[in-house]
mmCIF file of C-alpha atoms in Angstrom:
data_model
loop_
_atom_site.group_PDB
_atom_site.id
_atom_site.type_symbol
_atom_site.label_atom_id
_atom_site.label_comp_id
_atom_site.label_asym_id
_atom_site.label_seq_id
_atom_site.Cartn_x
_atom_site.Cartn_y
_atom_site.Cartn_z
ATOM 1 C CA UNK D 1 2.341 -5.852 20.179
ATOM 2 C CA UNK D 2 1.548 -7.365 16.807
ATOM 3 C CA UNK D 3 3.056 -5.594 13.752
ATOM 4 C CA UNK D 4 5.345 -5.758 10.760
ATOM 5 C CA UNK D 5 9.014 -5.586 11.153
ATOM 6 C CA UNK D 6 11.697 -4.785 8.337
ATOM 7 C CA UNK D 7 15.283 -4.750 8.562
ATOM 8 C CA UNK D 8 17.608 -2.693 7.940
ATOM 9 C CA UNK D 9 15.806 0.383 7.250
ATOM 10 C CA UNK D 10 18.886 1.822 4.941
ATOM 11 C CA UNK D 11 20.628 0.116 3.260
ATOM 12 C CA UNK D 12 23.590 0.775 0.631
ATOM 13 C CA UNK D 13 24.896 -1.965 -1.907
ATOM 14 C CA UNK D 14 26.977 -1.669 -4.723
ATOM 15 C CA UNK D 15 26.074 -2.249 -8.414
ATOM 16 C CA UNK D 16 25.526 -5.646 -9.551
ATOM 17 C CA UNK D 17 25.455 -6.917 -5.744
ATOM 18 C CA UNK D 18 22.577 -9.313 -4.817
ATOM 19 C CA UNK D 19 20.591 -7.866 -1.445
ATOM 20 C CA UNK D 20 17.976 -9.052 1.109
ATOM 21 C CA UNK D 21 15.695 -7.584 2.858
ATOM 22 C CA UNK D 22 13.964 -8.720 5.835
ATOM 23 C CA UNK D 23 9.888 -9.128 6.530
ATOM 24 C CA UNK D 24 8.147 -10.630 9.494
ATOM 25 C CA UNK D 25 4.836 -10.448 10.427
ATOM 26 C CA UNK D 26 3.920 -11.631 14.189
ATOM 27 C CA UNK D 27 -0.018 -11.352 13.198
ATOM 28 C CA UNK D 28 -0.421 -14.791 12.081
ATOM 29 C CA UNK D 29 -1.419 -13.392 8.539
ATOM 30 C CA UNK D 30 -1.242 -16.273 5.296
ATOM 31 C CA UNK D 31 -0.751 -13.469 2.871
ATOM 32 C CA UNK D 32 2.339 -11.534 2.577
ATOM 33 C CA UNK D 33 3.227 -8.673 -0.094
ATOM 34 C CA UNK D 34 6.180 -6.417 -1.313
ATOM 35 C CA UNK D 35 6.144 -3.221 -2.811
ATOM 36 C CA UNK D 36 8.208 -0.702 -4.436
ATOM 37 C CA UNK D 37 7.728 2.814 -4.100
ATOM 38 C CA UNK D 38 9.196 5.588 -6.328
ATOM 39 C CA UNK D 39 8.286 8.981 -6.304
ATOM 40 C CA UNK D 40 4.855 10.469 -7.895
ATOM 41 C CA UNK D 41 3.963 6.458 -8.534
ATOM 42 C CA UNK D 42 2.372 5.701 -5.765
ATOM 43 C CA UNK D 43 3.308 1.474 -4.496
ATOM 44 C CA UNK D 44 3.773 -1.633 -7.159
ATOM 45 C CA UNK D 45 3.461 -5.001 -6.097
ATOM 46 C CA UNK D 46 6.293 -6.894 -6.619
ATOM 47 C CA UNK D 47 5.564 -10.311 -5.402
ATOM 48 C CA UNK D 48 2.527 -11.843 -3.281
ATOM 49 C CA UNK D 49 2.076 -15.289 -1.139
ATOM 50 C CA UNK D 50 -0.832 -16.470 0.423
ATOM 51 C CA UNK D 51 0.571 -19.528 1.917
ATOM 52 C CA UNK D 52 3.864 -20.971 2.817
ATOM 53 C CA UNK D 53 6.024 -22.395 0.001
ATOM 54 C CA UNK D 54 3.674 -20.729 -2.425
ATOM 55 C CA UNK D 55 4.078 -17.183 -4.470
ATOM 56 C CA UNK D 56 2.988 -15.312 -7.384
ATOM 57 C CA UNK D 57 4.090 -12.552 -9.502
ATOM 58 C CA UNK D 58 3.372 -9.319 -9.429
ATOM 59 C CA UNK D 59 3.599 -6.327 -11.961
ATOM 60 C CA UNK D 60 6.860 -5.758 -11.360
ATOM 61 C CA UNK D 61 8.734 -9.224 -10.568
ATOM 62 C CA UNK D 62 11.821 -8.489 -13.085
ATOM 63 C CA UNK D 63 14.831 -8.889 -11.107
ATOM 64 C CA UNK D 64 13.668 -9.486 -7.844
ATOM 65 C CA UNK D 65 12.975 -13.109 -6.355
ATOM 66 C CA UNK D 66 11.094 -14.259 -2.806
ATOM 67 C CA UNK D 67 11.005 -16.997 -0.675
ATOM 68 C CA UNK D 68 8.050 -18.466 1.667
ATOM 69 C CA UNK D 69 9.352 -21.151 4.140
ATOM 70 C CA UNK D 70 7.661 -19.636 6.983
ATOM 71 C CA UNK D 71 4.360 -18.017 7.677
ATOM 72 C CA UNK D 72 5.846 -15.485 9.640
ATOM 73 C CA UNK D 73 8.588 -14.442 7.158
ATOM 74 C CA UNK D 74 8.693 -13.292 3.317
ATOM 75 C CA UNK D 75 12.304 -12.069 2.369
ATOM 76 C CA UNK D 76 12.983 -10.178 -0.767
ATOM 77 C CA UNK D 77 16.263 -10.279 -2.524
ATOM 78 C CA UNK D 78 16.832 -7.251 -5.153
ATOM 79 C CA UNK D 79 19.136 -8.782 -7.906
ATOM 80 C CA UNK D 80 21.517 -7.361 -9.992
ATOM 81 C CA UNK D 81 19.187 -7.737 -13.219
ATOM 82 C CA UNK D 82 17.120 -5.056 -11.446
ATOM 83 C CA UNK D 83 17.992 -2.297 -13.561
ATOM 84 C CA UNK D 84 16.926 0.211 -11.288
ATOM 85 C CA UNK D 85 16.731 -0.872 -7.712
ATOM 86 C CA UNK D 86 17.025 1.742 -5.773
ATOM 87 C CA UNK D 87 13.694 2.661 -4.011
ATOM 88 C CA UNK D 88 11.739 2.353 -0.984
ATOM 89 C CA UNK D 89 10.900 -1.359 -0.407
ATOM 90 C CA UNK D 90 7.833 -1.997 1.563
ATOM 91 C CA UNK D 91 6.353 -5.246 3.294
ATOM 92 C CA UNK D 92 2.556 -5.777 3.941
ATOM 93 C CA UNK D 93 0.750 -8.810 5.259
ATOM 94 C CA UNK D 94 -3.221 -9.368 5.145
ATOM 95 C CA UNK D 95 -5.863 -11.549 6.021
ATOM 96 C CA UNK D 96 -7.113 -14.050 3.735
ATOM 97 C CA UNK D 97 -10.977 -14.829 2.943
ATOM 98 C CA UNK D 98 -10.250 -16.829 -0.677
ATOM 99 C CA UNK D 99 -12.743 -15.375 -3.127
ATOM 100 C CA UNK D 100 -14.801 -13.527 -0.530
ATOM 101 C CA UNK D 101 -12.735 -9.774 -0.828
ATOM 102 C CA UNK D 102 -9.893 -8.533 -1.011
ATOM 103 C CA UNK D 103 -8.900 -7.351 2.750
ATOM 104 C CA UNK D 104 -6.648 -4.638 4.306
ATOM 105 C CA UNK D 105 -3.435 -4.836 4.136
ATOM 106 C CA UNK D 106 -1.107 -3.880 6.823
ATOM 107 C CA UNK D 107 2.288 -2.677 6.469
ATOM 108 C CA UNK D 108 5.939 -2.348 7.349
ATOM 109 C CA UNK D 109 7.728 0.649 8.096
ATOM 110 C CA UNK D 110 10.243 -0.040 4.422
ATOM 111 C CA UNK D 111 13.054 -0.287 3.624
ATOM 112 C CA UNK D 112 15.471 2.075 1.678
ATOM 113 C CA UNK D 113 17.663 1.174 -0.667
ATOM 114 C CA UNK D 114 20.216 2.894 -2.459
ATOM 115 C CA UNK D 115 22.320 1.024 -4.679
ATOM 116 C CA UNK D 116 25.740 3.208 -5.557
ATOM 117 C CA UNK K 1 -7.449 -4.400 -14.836
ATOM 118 C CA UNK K 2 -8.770 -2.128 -12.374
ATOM 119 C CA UNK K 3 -6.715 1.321 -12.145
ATOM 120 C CA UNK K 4 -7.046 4.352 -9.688
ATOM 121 C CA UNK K 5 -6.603 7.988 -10.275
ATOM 122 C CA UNK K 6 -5.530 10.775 -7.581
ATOM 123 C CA UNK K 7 -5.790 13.811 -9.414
ATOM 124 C CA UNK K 8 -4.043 16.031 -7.125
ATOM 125 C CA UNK K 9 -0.655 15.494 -6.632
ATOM 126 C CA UNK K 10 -0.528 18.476 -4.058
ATOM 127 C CA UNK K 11 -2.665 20.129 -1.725
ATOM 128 C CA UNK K 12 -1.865 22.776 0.539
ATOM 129 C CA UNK K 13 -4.881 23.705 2.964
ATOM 130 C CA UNK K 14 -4.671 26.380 6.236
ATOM 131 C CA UNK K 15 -4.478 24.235 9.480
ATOM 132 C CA UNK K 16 -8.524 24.386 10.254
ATOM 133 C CA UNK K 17 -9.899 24.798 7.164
ATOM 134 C CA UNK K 18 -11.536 21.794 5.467
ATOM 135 C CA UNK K 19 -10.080 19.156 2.978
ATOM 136 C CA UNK K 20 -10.985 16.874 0.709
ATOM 137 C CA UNK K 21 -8.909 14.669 -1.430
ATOM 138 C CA UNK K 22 -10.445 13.039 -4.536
ATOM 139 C CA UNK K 23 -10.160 9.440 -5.850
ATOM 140 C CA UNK K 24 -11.441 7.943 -8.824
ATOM 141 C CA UNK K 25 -11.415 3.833 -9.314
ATOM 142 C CA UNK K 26 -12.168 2.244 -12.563
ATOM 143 C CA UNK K 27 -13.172 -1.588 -11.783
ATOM 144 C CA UNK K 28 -15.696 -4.028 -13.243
ATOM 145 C CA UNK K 29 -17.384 -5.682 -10.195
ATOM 146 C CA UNK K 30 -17.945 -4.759 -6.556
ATOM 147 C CA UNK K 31 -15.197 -2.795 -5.343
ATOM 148 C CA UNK K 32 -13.316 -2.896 -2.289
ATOM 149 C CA UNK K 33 -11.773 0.624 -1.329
ATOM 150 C CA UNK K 34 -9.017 1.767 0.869
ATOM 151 C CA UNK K 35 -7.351 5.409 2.475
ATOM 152 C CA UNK K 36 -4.146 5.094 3.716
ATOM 153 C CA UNK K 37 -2.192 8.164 5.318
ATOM 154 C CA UNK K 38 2.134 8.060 4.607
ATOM 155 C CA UNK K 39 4.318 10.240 6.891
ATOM 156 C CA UNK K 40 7.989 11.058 5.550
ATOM 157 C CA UNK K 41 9.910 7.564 5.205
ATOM 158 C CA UNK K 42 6.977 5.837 6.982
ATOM 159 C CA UNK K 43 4.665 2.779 6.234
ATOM 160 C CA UNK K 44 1.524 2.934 5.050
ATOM 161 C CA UNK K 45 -1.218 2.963 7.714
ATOM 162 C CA UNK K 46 -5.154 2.259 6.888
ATOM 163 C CA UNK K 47 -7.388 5.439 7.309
ATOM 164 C CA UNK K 48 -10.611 3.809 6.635
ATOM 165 C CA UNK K 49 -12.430 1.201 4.438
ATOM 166 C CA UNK K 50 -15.247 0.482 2.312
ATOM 167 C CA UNK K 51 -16.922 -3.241 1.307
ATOM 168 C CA UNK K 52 -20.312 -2.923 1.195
ATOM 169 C CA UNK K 53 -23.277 -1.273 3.150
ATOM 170 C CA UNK K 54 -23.303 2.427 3.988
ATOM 171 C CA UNK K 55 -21.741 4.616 1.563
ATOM 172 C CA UNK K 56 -20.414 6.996 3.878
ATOM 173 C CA UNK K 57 -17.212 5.481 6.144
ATOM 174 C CA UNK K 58 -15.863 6.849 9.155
ATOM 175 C CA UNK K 59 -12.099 6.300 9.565
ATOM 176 C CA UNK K 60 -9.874 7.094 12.035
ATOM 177 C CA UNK K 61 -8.258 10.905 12.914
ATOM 178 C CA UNK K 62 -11.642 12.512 12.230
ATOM 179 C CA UNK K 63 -11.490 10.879 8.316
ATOM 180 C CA UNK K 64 -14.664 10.164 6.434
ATOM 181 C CA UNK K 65 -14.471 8.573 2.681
ATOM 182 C CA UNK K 66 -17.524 8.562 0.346
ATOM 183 C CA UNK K 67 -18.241 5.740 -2.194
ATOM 184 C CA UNK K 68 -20.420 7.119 -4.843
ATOM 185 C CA UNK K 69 -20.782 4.361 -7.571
ATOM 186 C CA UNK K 70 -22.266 6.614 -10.449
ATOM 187 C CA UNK K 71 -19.477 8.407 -10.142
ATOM 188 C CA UNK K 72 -16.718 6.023 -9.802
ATOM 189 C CA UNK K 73 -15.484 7.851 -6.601
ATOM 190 C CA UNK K 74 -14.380 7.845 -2.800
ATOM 191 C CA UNK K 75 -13.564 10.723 -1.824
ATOM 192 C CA UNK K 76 -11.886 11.595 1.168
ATOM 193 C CA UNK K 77 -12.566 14.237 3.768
ATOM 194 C CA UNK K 78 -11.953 15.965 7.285
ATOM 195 C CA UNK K 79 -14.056 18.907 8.248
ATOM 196 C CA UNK K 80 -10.783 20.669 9.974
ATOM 197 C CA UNK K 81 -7.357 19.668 9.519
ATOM 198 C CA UNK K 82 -4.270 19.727 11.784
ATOM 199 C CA UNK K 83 -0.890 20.404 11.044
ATOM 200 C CA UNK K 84 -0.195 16.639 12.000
ATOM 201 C CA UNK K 85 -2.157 15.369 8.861
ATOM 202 C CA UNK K 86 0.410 17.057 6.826
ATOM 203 C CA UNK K 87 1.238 13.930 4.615
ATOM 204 C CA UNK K 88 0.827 11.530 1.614
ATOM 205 C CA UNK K 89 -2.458 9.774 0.881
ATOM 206 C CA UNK K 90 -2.758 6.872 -1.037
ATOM 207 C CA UNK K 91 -6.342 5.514 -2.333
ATOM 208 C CA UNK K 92 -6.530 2.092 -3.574
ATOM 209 C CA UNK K 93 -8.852 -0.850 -4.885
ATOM 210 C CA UNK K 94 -9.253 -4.248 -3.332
ATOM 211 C CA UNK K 95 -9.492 -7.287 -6.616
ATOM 212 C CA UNK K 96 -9.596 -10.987 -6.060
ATOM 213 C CA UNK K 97 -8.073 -12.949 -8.193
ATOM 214 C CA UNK K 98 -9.963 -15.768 -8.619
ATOM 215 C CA UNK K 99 -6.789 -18.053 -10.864
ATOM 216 C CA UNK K 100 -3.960 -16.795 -9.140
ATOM 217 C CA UNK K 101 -5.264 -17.211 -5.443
ATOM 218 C CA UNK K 102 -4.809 -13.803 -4.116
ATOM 219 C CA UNK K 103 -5.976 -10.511 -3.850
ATOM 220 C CA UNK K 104 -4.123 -7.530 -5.065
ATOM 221 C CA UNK K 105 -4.562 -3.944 -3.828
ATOM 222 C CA UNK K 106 -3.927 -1.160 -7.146
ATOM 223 C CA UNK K 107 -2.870 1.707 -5.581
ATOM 224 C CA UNK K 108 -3.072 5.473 -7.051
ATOM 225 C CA UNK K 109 -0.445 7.948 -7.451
ATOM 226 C CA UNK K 110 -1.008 10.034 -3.977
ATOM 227 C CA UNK K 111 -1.494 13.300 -2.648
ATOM 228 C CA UNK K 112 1.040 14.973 -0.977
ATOM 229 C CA UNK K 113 -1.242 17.343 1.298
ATOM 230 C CA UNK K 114 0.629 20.023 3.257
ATOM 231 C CA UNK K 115 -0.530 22.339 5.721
ATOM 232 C CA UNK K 116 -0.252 26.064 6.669
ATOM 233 C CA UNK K 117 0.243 27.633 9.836
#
């Protein structure tokens, strides 16, 4: 079956560690997304790619970076100039029709971190 | 920079009874619009979608949204609910963007809906 997978889905670091989180996509989708989700704000975008070896910024990229080496993957490492990392991370992959719309996106099941 | 507004934060409807959970979108050009449904430490999964044509979308688990562009709205409804669609729903707004390459999805705050026995 086709899908999203993140790993792990808890995870505990301590303060002022570096972390990774894990995204692959097995539904041959160029874009790939991360969110953060906090309570009563509904989901942020953090960072975006449409293609391999290319990303952009989202609203909230402070403190977090990505990588894009392969289509299928889009790690996220949380650094420890996020002031506040602790959240539910979630992964999201689309489609791609440049300029035409802007298409579903389909997600992971997240990733929770709690940073102690 | 297009924006969405849930104006309910909760809802609490009797298991049967009908619901309807409002979303208003504030964007300049066409707009793409999107339900998804969140279970408890869950991803996101689409309900339903609207790009262009008839204003009224069916969705999955009996969900229909309604795009009414005078109004800015898509609301969503489901003429009797089960205690399984006890969850959050998140409305958002579909925006190319034309420099950067991409298309971004602005989500609104939710509605956490719960339901009665």
């Amino acid at each position: 079956d086709g899908g999203i997978t993140q790993s792990p889905k808890y995870l505990f670091r301590k303060e002022g560690q570096n972390v990774t989180l894990s995204c692959e996509q097995n539904l041959n989708h160029d874009a790939m997304y991360w969110y953060r989700q906090d309570p009563g704000q509904g989901l942020r975008l953090i960072y975006y790619s449409q293609i391999v070896n290319d990303f952009q910024k989202g609203d909230i990229a402070e403190g977090y970076s990505v990588s894009r080496e392969k289509k299928e993957s889009f790690p996220l490492t949380v650094t420890s100039a996020q002031k506040n990392p602790t959240a539910f991370y979630l992964c999201a992959s689309s489609t791609w029709t440049s300029g035409i719309r802007a298409n579903e996106q389909f997600f992971g099941p997240g990733t929770r971190l709690t940073v102690l | 920079a297009q924006s969405v507004t849930q104006p309910d934060i909760h809802i609490t409807v009797s298991e049967g009874a009908s619901l309807e959970l409002r979303c208003n979108y504030s964007y300049g050009a066409t707009p793409y619009l999107f339900w998804y449904v969140q279970s408890p430490g869950q991803g996101l999964q689409l309900l339903l979608k609207y790009f262009s044509g008839d204003t009224l979308v069916q969705g999955i688990k009996g969900f229909e949204a309604e795009f009414k562009r005078s109004q800015s709205s898509f609301n969503l409804r489901k003429p009797s609910v089960h205690w399984s669609d006890a969850a959050e729903y998140f409305c958002a707004v579909g925006s190319i963007l034309i420099k950067a390459a991409g298309n971004k999805l602005t989500f609104g705050g939710g509605t956490r809906v719960l339901v009665k026995p």
